[in-house]
């Protein structure tokens, strides 16, 4: 029954986020693995898989009819896109991803990671207290414990599948937006887990059944929201988080770079989140063309690439970029290069 109620949510996720597709698939597998009558397990798995698959197919048909190029984007919700992303990754790159992915979950210097493990742990502690004090039945405590463990494994596995199947290599290797993903799960557990725990306990007063779970969950989610950010986006249409822009604002001011130009940022030496930072940097520089050169085995060929950009900014230089600049007669410590200057230097070399 719970899966039937969750099916519309899973269906919605399947057509809006790649991570939602993998979450729906793994939810169906988890339902099949749960104890219970075979018929109920099959119905639950069919509900978890059926509606998301149907909506995913219909949405794909809709996109192909009204915007065919949408199925060719790098984050397309499409089986062929998943296969293309997977086959485009080498065994070495996948090994590097798994190493970074597993290392992240044991690195508690990130607040999101502390909450990722802390929220389920605190919810489980609450369940155990209710059970030991006789305020919750043993079967309810066991179900909640299994649900917490299963949800944690489900979400982590779905997140890994999202990186491997639906993200380009450079985004997978930098674990793009993993903090946002882990924080989302923490909020879900803190709110939903507390809600279930309070609802299933045996209250001393009847009114507590109706109001205590909702009030408790709301307060926890509000506290986490205030601790992480603020409530301005709830009422201000002009609110912008400057923390994400600050780095790029500093780069822009430090080098005196103009708005509206076409940029190539060389970040091979210090890779950035090429997905999220690209949108933020484009906004800061007020340009439609701003790309990153990173995780490449060689430096760009200035002789050809300079015609596509106005500026090349060496934000994350390395030995390859130093050698490239030296070969063309520039100081290897050059922070940015206006391509018109390079064209002039190129003409000098050709005449020499």
mmCIF file of C-alpha atoms in Angstrom:
data_model
loop_
_atom_site.group_PDB
_atom_site.id
_atom_site.type_symbol
_atom_site.label_atom_id
_atom_site.label_comp_id
_atom_site.label_asym_id
_atom_site.label_seq_id
_atom_site.Cartn_x
_atom_site.Cartn_y
_atom_site.Cartn_z
ATOM 1 C CA UNK A 1 0.000 0.000 0.000
ATOM 2 C CA UNK A 2 2.832 2.398 0.851
ATOM 3 C CA UNK A 3 4.441 1.770 -2.533
ATOM 4 C CA UNK A 4 1.128 2.449 -4.294
ATOM 5 C CA UNK A 5 0.959 5.839 -2.593
ATOM 6 C CA UNK A 6 4.606 6.501 -3.480
ATOM 7 C CA UNK A 7 4.190 5.512 -7.151
ATOM 8 C CA UNK A 8 2.993 8.968 -8.336
ATOM 9 C CA UNK A 9 5.984 10.599 -6.630
ATOM 10 C CA UNK A 10 8.377 8.089 -8.195
ATOM 11 C CA UNK A 11 6.716 8.668 -11.554
ATOM 12 C CA UNK A 12 7.190 12.412 -11.216
ATOM 13 C CA UNK A 13 10.852 11.940 -10.303
ATOM 14 C CA UNK A 14 11.397 9.626 -13.282
ATOM 15 C CA UNK A 15 10.467 12.365 -15.766
ATOM 16 C CA UNK A 16 12.292 15.236 -14.072
ATOM 17 C CA UNK A 17 15.577 13.823 -12.752
ATOM 18 C CA UNK A 18 17.871 11.012 -13.876
ATOM 19 C CA UNK A 19 18.449 10.186 -10.226
ATOM 20 C CA UNK A 20 14.672 9.670 -9.931
ATOM 21 C CA UNK A 21 14.785 6.972 -12.625
ATOM 22 C CA UNK A 22 17.379 4.966 -10.745
ATOM 23 C CA UNK A 23 15.595 5.544 -7.444
ATOM 24 C CA UNK A 24 12.356 4.111 -8.884
ATOM 25 C CA UNK A 25 14.185 1.082 -10.310
ATOM 26 C CA UNK A 26 15.912 0.344 -7.018
ATOM 27 C CA UNK A 27 12.725 0.906 -5.024
ATOM 28 C CA UNK A 28 11.028 -1.847 -7.034
ATOM 29 C CA UNK A 29 13.975 -4.166 -6.369
ATOM 30 C CA UNK A 30 13.814 -3.388 -2.644
ATOM 31 C CA UNK A 31 10.090 -4.173 -2.518
ATOM 32 C CA UNK A 32 10.691 -7.546 -4.185
ATOM 33 C CA UNK A 33 13.356 -8.340 -1.605
ATOM 34 C CA UNK A 34 11.136 -7.546 1.387
ATOM 35 C CA UNK A 35 9.456 -10.289 3.370
ATOM 36 C CA UNK A 36 5.765 -10.755 2.809
ATOM 37 C CA UNK A 37 3.263 -12.496 0.605
ATOM 38 C CA UNK A 38 4.518 -13.061 -2.915
ATOM 39 C CA UNK A 39 1.433 -11.458 -4.443
ATOM 40 C CA UNK A 40 1.770 -8.249 -2.429
ATOM 41 C CA UNK A 41 5.458 -8.005 -3.247
ATOM 42 C CA UNK A 42 4.778 -8.359 -6.960
ATOM 43 C CA UNK A 43 2.016 -5.753 -6.842
ATOM 44 C CA UNK A 44 4.282 -3.376 -4.944
ATOM 45 C CA UNK A 45 7.151 -3.858 -7.396
ATOM 46 C CA UNK A 46 4.786 -3.414 -10.338
ATOM 47 C CA UNK A 47 3.536 -0.141 -8.834
ATOM 48 C CA UNK A 48 7.071 1.084 -8.139
ATOM 49 C CA UNK A 49 8.188 0.217 -11.670
ATOM 50 C CA UNK A 50 5.026 0.449 -13.759
ATOM 51 C CA UNK A 51 3.945 4.076 -13.409
ATOM 52 C CA UNK A 52 7.484 5.570 -13.571
ATOM 53 C CA UNK A 53 8.287 3.508 -16.674
ATOM 54 C CA UNK A 54 5.011 4.504 -18.344
ATOM 55 C CA UNK A 55 5.474 8.197 -17.563
ATOM 56 C CA UNK A 56 9.133 8.042 -18.578
ATOM 57 C CA UNK A 57 8.174 6.554 -21.964
ATOM 58 C CA UNK A 58 5.364 9.049 -22.563
ATOM 59 C CA UNK A 59 7.554 11.985 -21.566
ATOM 60 C CA UNK A 60 10.273 10.781 -23.946
ATOM 61 C CA UNK A 61 7.724 10.638 -26.760
ATOM 62 C CA UNK A 62 6.562 14.148 -25.902
ATOM 63 C CA UNK A 63 10.110 15.541 -25.981
ATOM 64 C CA UNK A 64 10.882 13.845 -29.305
ATOM 65 C CA UNK A 65 7.780 15.382 -30.857
ATOM 66 C CA UNK A 66 8.165 18.961 -29.619
ATOM 67 C CA UNK A 67 11.930 19.288 -29.054
ATOM 68 C CA UNK A 68 13.960 16.479 -30.681
ATOM 69 C CA UNK A 69 17.290 18.020 -29.621
ATOM 70 C CA UNK A 70 16.273 17.495 -25.984
ATOM 71 C CA UNK A 71 17.031 13.785 -26.288
ATOM 72 C CA UNK A 72 20.585 14.608 -27.362
ATOM 73 C CA UNK A 73 21.512 16.682 -24.321
ATOM 74 C CA UNK A 74 24.162 15.356 -21.965
ATOM 75 C CA UNK A 75 21.583 14.747 -19.205
ATOM 76 C CA UNK A 76 18.870 13.319 -21.438
ATOM 77 C CA UNK A 77 16.442 10.977 -19.642
ATOM 78 C CA UNK A 78 16.841 8.273 -22.266
ATOM 79 C CA UNK A 79 18.175 4.703 -22.318
ATOM 80 C CA UNK A 80 20.422 5.366 -25.328
ATOM 81 C CA UNK A 81 21.920 8.375 -23.516
ATOM 82 C CA UNK A 82 22.641 6.195 -20.471
ATOM 83 C CA UNK A 83 24.365 3.601 -22.658
ATOM 84 C CA UNK A 84 26.368 6.259 -24.479
ATOM 85 C CA UNK A 85 27.500 7.781 -21.172
ATOM 86 C CA UNK A 86 28.551 4.384 -19.832
ATOM 87 C CA UNK A 87 30.446 3.268 -22.930
ATOM 88 C CA UNK A 88 32.215 6.627 -23.089
ATOM 89 C CA UNK A 89 33.933 5.964 -19.760
ATOM 90 C CA UNK A 90 37.124 3.930 -19.485
ATOM 91 C CA UNK A 91 37.798 1.352 -16.797
ATOM 92 C CA UNK A 92 40.398 3.673 -15.286
ATOM 93 C CA UNK A 93 37.902 6.547 -15.085
ATOM 94 C CA UNK A 94 35.278 4.332 -13.446
ATOM 95 C CA UNK A 95 37.856 3.125 -10.929
ATOM 96 C CA UNK A 96 38.767 6.735 -10.106
ATOM 97 C CA UNK A 97 35.083 7.532 -9.640
ATOM 98 C CA UNK A 98 34.477 4.646 -7.226
ATOM 99 C CA UNK A 99 37.547 5.638 -5.256
ATOM 100 C CA UNK A 100 36.348 9.254 -4.956
ATOM 101 C CA UNK A 101 32.742 8.214 -4.312
ATOM 102 C CA UNK A 102 33.587 5.858 -1.439
ATOM 103 C CA UNK A 103 36.120 8.303 0.010
ATOM 104 C CA UNK A 104 33.498 11.046 0.147
ATOM 105 C CA UNK A 105 31.201 9.101 2.483
ATOM 106 C CA UNK A 106 33.908 8.700 5.122
ATOM 107 C CA UNK A 107 35.060 12.313 4.910
ATOM 108 C CA UNK A 108 33.223 14.088 7.712
ATOM 109 C CA UNK A 109 34.748 17.480 6.992
ATOM 110 C CA UNK A 110 31.628 18.137 4.897
ATOM 111 C CA UNK A 111 28.551 19.195 6.872
ATOM 112 C CA UNK A 112 26.317 17.515 4.267
ATOM 113 C CA UNK A 113 28.064 14.212 4.913
ATOM 114 C CA UNK A 114 27.664 14.557 8.676
ATOM 115 C CA UNK A 115 23.927 15.117 8.167
ATOM 116 C CA UNK A 116 23.731 12.249 5.650
ATOM 117 C CA UNK A 117 24.758 9.748 8.312
ATOM 118 C CA UNK A 118 23.637 11.725 11.347
ATOM 119 C CA UNK A 119 19.959 12.148 10.392
ATOM 120 C CA UNK A 120 19.317 8.378 10.014
ATOM 121 C CA UNK A 121 21.357 7.671 13.165
ATOM 122 C CA UNK A 122 19.361 10.144 15.279
ATOM 123 C CA UNK A 123 16.068 8.862 13.856
ATOM 124 C CA UNK A 124 17.113 5.302 14.674
ATOM 125 C CA UNK A 125 18.056 6.388 18.203
ATOM 126 C CA UNK A 126 14.589 7.893 18.631
ATOM 127 C CA UNK A 127 12.986 4.662 17.419
ATOM 128 C CA UNK A 128 15.047 2.608 19.883
ATOM 129 C CA UNK A 129 14.101 4.919 22.769
ATOM 130 C CA UNK A 130 10.389 4.612 21.903
ATOM 131 C CA UNK A 131 10.693 0.822 21.656
ATOM 132 C CA UNK A 132 12.675 0.366 24.877
ATOM 133 C CA UNK A 133 10.278 2.571 26.831
ATOM 134 C CA UNK A 134 7.284 0.637 25.528
ATOM 135 C CA UNK A 135 5.917 3.493 23.451
ATOM 136 C CA UNK A 136 6.379 1.663 20.144
ATOM 137 C CA UNK A 137 5.595 -1.895 19.132
ATOM 138 C CA UNK A 138 8.515 -4.129 18.266
ATOM 139 C CA UNK A 139 7.305 -4.798 14.723
ATOM 140 C CA UNK A 140 6.986 -1.087 14.054
ATOM 141 C CA UNK A 141 10.487 -0.432 15.412
ATOM 142 C CA UNK A 142 11.891 -3.250 13.267
ATOM 143 C CA UNK A 143 10.104 -1.963 10.174
ATOM 144 C CA UNK A 144 11.415 1.564 10.692
ATOM 145 C CA UNK A 145 14.956 0.295 11.280
ATOM 146 C CA UNK A 146 14.829 -1.804 8.118
ATOM 147 C CA UNK A 147 13.327 1.127 6.236
ATOM 148 C CA UNK A 148 16.112 3.467 7.328
ATOM 149 C CA UNK A 149 18.832 1.000 6.351
ATOM 150 C CA UNK A 150 17.127 0.161 3.072
ATOM 151 C CA UNK A 151 16.541 3.813 2.189
ATOM 152 C CA UNK A 152 20.163 4.684 2.897
ATOM 153 C CA UNK A 153 21.427 1.865 0.693
ATOM 154 C CA UNK A 154 18.801 2.637 -1.957
ATOM 155 C CA UNK A 155 19.614 6.313 -2.217
ATOM 156 C CA UNK A 156 23.389 5.803 -2.169
ATOM 157 C CA UNK A 157 23.158 3.132 -4.876
ATOM 158 C CA UNK A 158 20.819 5.261 -6.971
ATOM 159 C CA UNK A 159 23.186 8.207 -6.655
ATOM 160 C CA UNK A 160 26.127 6.087 -7.829
ATOM 161 C CA UNK A 161 24.078 4.915 -10.827
ATOM 162 C CA UNK A 162 23.209 8.536 -11.627
ATOM 163 C CA UNK A 163 26.882 9.469 -11.843
ATOM 164 C CA UNK A 164 27.874 6.400 -13.877
ATOM 165 C CA UNK A 165 24.980 6.317 -16.346
ATOM 166 C CA UNK A 166 23.671 9.847 -16.704
ATOM 167 C CA UNK A 167 26.627 12.186 -16.211
ATOM 168 C CA UNK A 168 29.519 12.968 -18.557
ATOM 169 C CA UNK A 169 32.932 11.793 -17.420
ATOM 170 C CA UNK A 170 34.175 15.131 -16.091
ATOM 171 C CA UNK A 171 31.068 15.620 -13.947
ATOM 172 C CA UNK A 172 31.263 12.058 -12.653
ATOM 173 C CA UNK A 173 34.910 12.439 -11.641
ATOM 174 C CA UNK A 174 34.329 15.623 -9.624
ATOM 175 C CA UNK A 175 31.163 14.173 -7.996
ATOM 176 C CA UNK A 176 29.139 17.083 -9.322
ATOM 177 C CA UNK A 177 26.632 18.498 -6.794
ATOM 178 C CA UNK A 178 27.052 15.559 -4.416
ATOM 179 C CA UNK A 179 26.635 17.859 -1.405
ATOM 180 C CA UNK A 180 23.203 18.939 -2.654
ATOM 181 C CA UNK A 181 22.182 15.343 -3.273
ATOM 182 C CA UNK A 182 23.258 14.141 0.164
ATOM 183 C CA UNK A 183 21.600 17.105 1.911
ATOM 184 C CA UNK A 184 18.312 16.332 0.134
ATOM 185 C CA UNK A 185 18.329 12.817 1.582
ATOM 186 C CA UNK A 186 19.149 14.156 5.044
ATOM 187 C CA UNK A 187 16.115 16.439 4.949
ATOM 188 C CA UNK A 188 13.947 13.542 3.797
ATOM 189 C CA UNK A 189 15.074 11.307 6.659
ATOM 190 C CA UNK A 190 14.931 14.066 9.252
ATOM 191 C CA UNK A 191 11.388 15.004 8.246
ATOM 192 C CA UNK A 192 9.906 11.717 7.035
ATOM 193 C CA UNK A 193 11.695 9.482 9.533
ATOM 194 C CA UNK A 194 10.662 11.610 12.480
ATOM 195 C CA UNK A 195 7.131 11.797 11.136
ATOM 196 C CA UNK A 196 6.828 8.010 10.987
ATOM 197 C CA UNK A 197 8.491 7.510 14.353
ATOM 198 C CA UNK A 198 6.138 9.925 16.090
ATOM 199 C CA UNK A 199 3.108 8.578 14.272
ATOM 200 C CA UNK A 200 3.808 4.934 15.150
ATOM 201 C CA UNK A 201 4.536 5.531 18.809
ATOM 202 C CA UNK A 202 1.730 4.891 21.238
ATOM 203 C CA UNK A 203 0.703 8.382 22.421
ATOM 204 C CA UNK A 204 -0.627 9.183 25.847
ATOM 205 C CA UNK A 205 -3.128 11.637 24.388
ATOM 206 C CA UNK A 206 -5.264 11.225 21.283
ATOM 207 C CA UNK A 207 -4.511 14.718 19.929
ATOM 208 C CA UNK A 208 -0.845 13.812 19.705
ATOM 209 C CA UNK A 209 -1.601 11.312 16.933
ATOM 210 C CA UNK A 210 -2.754 14.099 14.656
ATOM 211 C CA UNK A 211 -0.553 17.097 15.479
ATOM 212 C CA UNK A 212 2.678 15.985 17.162
ATOM 213 C CA UNK A 213 4.252 14.183 14.159
ATOM 214 C CA UNK A 214 3.580 17.034 11.760
ATOM 215 C CA UNK A 215 4.778 19.722 14.187
ATOM 216 C CA UNK A 216 7.928 17.796 15.083
ATOM 217 C CA UNK A 217 8.869 17.118 11.464
ATOM 218 C CA UNK A 218 8.197 20.710 10.446
ATOM 219 C CA UNK A 219 10.413 22.062 13.214
ATOM 220 C CA UNK A 220 13.296 19.737 12.328
ATOM 221 C CA UNK A 221 13.145 20.581 8.618
ATOM 222 C CA UNK A 222 12.884 24.297 9.392
ATOM 223 C CA UNK A 223 15.867 24.103 11.751
ATOM 224 C CA UNK A 224 17.965 22.327 9.110
ATOM 225 C CA UNK A 225 16.922 24.846 6.460
ATOM 226 C CA UNK A 226 17.885 27.781 8.684
ATOM 227 C CA UNK A 227 21.178 26.130 9.628
ATOM 228 C CA UNK A 228 22.081 25.546 5.983
ATOM 229 C CA UNK A 229 20.790 28.713 4.360
ATOM 230 C CA UNK A 230 17.889 31.052 5.049
ATOM 231 C CA UNK A 231 14.240 31.496 4.231
ATOM 232 C CA UNK A 232 14.627 34.364 1.743
ATOM 233 C CA UNK A 233 13.863 32.158 -1.321
ATOM 234 C CA UNK A 234 10.438 31.454 0.204
ATOM 235 C CA UNK A 235 9.274 35.049 -0.081
ATOM 236 C CA UNK A 236 11.782 36.981 -2.228
ATOM 237 C CA UNK A 237 11.686 36.651 -6.005
ATOM 238 C CA UNK A 238 14.940 38.598 -6.367
ATOM 239 C CA UNK A 239 16.957 36.537 -3.884
ATOM 240 C CA UNK A 240 20.317 35.233 -5.121
ATOM 241 C CA UNK A 241 22.893 33.211 -3.230
ATOM 242 C CA UNK A 242 26.113 35.185 -3.586
ATOM 243 C CA UNK A 243 28.249 32.490 -1.983
ATOM 244 C CA UNK A 244 28.220 30.443 -5.203
ATOM 245 C CA UNK A 245 29.010 33.515 -7.297
ATOM 246 C CA UNK A 246 31.711 34.964 -5.038
ATOM 247 C CA UNK A 247 34.588 32.898 -6.434
ATOM 248 C CA UNK A 248 33.783 33.952 -10.006
ATOM 249 C CA UNK A 249 33.173 37.554 -8.971
ATOM 250 C CA UNK A 250 36.666 37.555 -7.420
ATOM 251 C CA UNK A 251 38.195 36.085 -10.611
ATOM 252 C CA UNK A 252 36.417 38.691 -12.702
ATOM 253 C CA UNK A 253 37.624 41.551 -10.487
ATOM 254 C CA UNK A 254 41.173 40.193 -10.059
ATOM 255 C CA UNK A 255 41.882 40.040 -13.780
ATOM 256 C CA UNK A 256 39.595 42.875 -14.865
ATOM 257 C CA UNK A 257 37.783 40.618 -17.321
ATOM 258 C CA UNK A 258 34.880 42.182 -19.241
ATOM 259 C CA UNK A 259 31.308 40.953 -19.460
ATOM 260 C CA UNK A 260 29.765 39.612 -22.641
ATOM 261 C CA UNK A 261 32.967 38.059 -24.038
ATOM 262 C CA UNK A 262 33.473 34.416 -25.021
ATOM 263 C CA UNK A 263 35.653 32.562 -22.495
ATOM 264 C CA UNK A 264 37.632 29.363 -22.245
ATOM 265 C CA UNK A 265 38.829 28.588 -18.716
ATOM 266 C CA UNK A 266 41.822 26.265 -18.524
ATOM 267 C CA UNK A 267 41.288 24.246 -15.317
ATOM 268 C CA UNK A 268 43.249 21.109 -16.129
ATOM 269 C CA UNK A 269 45.486 21.621 -13.093
ATOM 270 C CA UNK A 270 42.609 22.294 -10.676
ATOM 271 C CA UNK A 271 39.341 20.800 -12.003
ATOM 272 C CA UNK A 272 36.079 22.464 -11.022
ATOM 273 C CA UNK A 273 32.466 21.349 -11.058
ATOM 274 C CA UNK A 274 32.110 21.894 -14.795
ATOM 275 C CA UNK A 275 28.318 21.612 -14.673
ATOM 276 C CA UNK A 276 27.312 23.873 -11.780
ATOM 277 C CA UNK A 277 30.190 26.340 -12.119
ATOM 278 C CA UNK A 278 29.540 26.785 -15.819
ATOM 279 C CA UNK A 279 26.059 28.188 -15.194
ATOM 280 C CA UNK A 280 27.217 30.382 -12.304
ATOM 281 C CA UNK A 281 30.226 31.691 -14.234
ATOM 282 C CA UNK A 282 28.125 32.407 -17.314
ATOM 283 C CA UNK A 283 25.787 34.448 -15.141
ATOM 284 C CA UNK A 284 28.638 36.394 -13.518
ATOM 285 C CA UNK A 285 30.340 37.116 -16.875
ATOM 286 C CA UNK A 286 27.015 37.716 -18.632
ATOM 287 C CA UNK A 287 27.929 35.484 -21.552
ATOM 288 C CA UNK A 288 26.463 32.568 -23.472
ATOM 289 C CA UNK A 289 29.879 31.085 -24.235
ATOM 290 C CA UNK A 290 32.004 29.985 -21.310
ATOM 291 C CA UNK A 291 33.648 26.571 -21.392
ATOM 292 C CA UNK A 292 36.201 24.643 -19.359
ATOM 293 C CA UNK A 293 39.266 22.759 -20.534
ATOM 294 C CA UNK A 294 39.930 20.106 -17.919
ATOM 295 C CA UNK A 295 40.728 16.429 -17.469
ATOM 296 C CA UNK A 296 42.443 16.444 -20.858
ATOM 297 C CA UNK A 297 45.659 14.624 -21.670
ATOM 298 C CA UNK A 298 47.006 17.600 -23.624
ATOM 299 C CA UNK A 299 46.736 21.378 -23.668
ATOM 300 C CA UNK A 300 44.439 22.969 -26.267
ATOM 301 C CA UNK A 301 45.782 23.804 -29.704
ATOM 302 C CA UNK A 302 45.881 27.588 -29.544
ATOM 303 C CA UNK A 303 46.382 27.753 -33.279
ATOM 304 C CA UNK A 304 42.791 26.574 -33.826
ATOM 305 C CA UNK A 305 40.900 27.073 -30.543
ATOM 306 C CA UNK A 306 41.597 30.792 -30.266
ATOM 307 C CA UNK A 307 39.124 31.547 -33.044
ATOM 308 C CA UNK A 308 36.205 30.360 -30.897
ATOM 309 C CA UNK A 309 36.910 32.544 -27.849
ATOM 310 C CA UNK A 310 37.831 36.099 -26.938
ATOM 311 C CA UNK A 311 39.769 35.166 -23.784
ATOM 312 C CA UNK A 312 41.577 32.096 -22.503
ATOM 313 C CA UNK A 313 41.933 32.209 -18.715
ATOM 314 C CA UNK A 314 44.492 29.902 -17.091
ATOM 315 C CA UNK A 315 42.592 29.401 -13.848
ATOM 316 C CA UNK A 316 44.076 25.976 -13.090
ATOM 317 C CA UNK A 317 47.443 25.877 -14.915
ATOM 318 C CA UNK A 318 49.735 22.882 -15.058
ATOM 319 C CA UNK A 319 52.920 21.811 -16.842
ATOM 320 C CA UNK A 320 51.061 21.404 -20.136
ATOM 321 C CA UNK A 321 49.744 24.984 -20.118
ATOM 322 C CA UNK A 322 53.132 26.353 -18.994
ATOM 323 C CA UNK A 323 54.826 24.578 -21.910
ATOM 324 C CA UNK A 324 52.140 25.793 -24.304
ATOM 325 C CA UNK A 325 52.608 29.431 -23.304
ATOM 326 C CA UNK A 326 56.399 29.153 -23.419
ATOM 327 C CA UNK A 327 56.306 27.624 -26.901
ATOM 328 C CA UNK A 328 54.394 30.664 -28.170
ATOM 329 C CA UNK A 329 56.701 33.156 -26.473
ATOM 330 C CA UNK A 330 54.459 34.061 -23.537
ATOM 331 C CA UNK A 331 55.358 34.101 -19.853
ATOM 332 C CA UNK A 332 54.298 30.710 -18.356
ATOM 333 C CA UNK A 333 52.787 32.627 -15.427
ATOM 334 C CA UNK A 334 50.346 34.391 -17.751
ATOM 335 C CA UNK A 335 46.944 34.385 -16.005
ATOM 336 C CA UNK A 336 44.830 35.157 -19.047
ATOM 337 C CA UNK A 337 45.310 35.649 -22.729
ATOM 338 C CA UNK A 338 43.292 37.768 -25.122
ATOM 339 C CA UNK A 339 43.057 35.795 -28.335
ATOM 340 C CA UNK A 340 43.632 38.914 -30.453
ATOM 341 C CA UNK A 341 47.068 39.193 -28.880
ATOM 342 C CA UNK A 342 47.732 35.571 -29.657
ATOM 343 C CA UNK A 343 46.692 36.123 -33.271
ATOM 344 C CA UNK A 344 49.185 39.002 -33.479
ATOM 345 C CA UNK A 345 51.893 36.827 -31.926
ATOM 346 C CA UNK A 346 50.991 34.087 -34.386
ATOM 347 C CA UNK A 347 51.450 36.487 -37.317
ATOM 348 C CA UNK A 348 54.881 37.453 -35.961
ATOM 349 C CA UNK A 349 55.894 33.793 -35.791
ATOM 350 C CA UNK A 350 54.703 33.159 -39.318
ATOM 351 C CA UNK A 351 56.634 36.150 -40.658
ATOM 352 C CA UNK A 352 59.818 35.217 -38.792
#
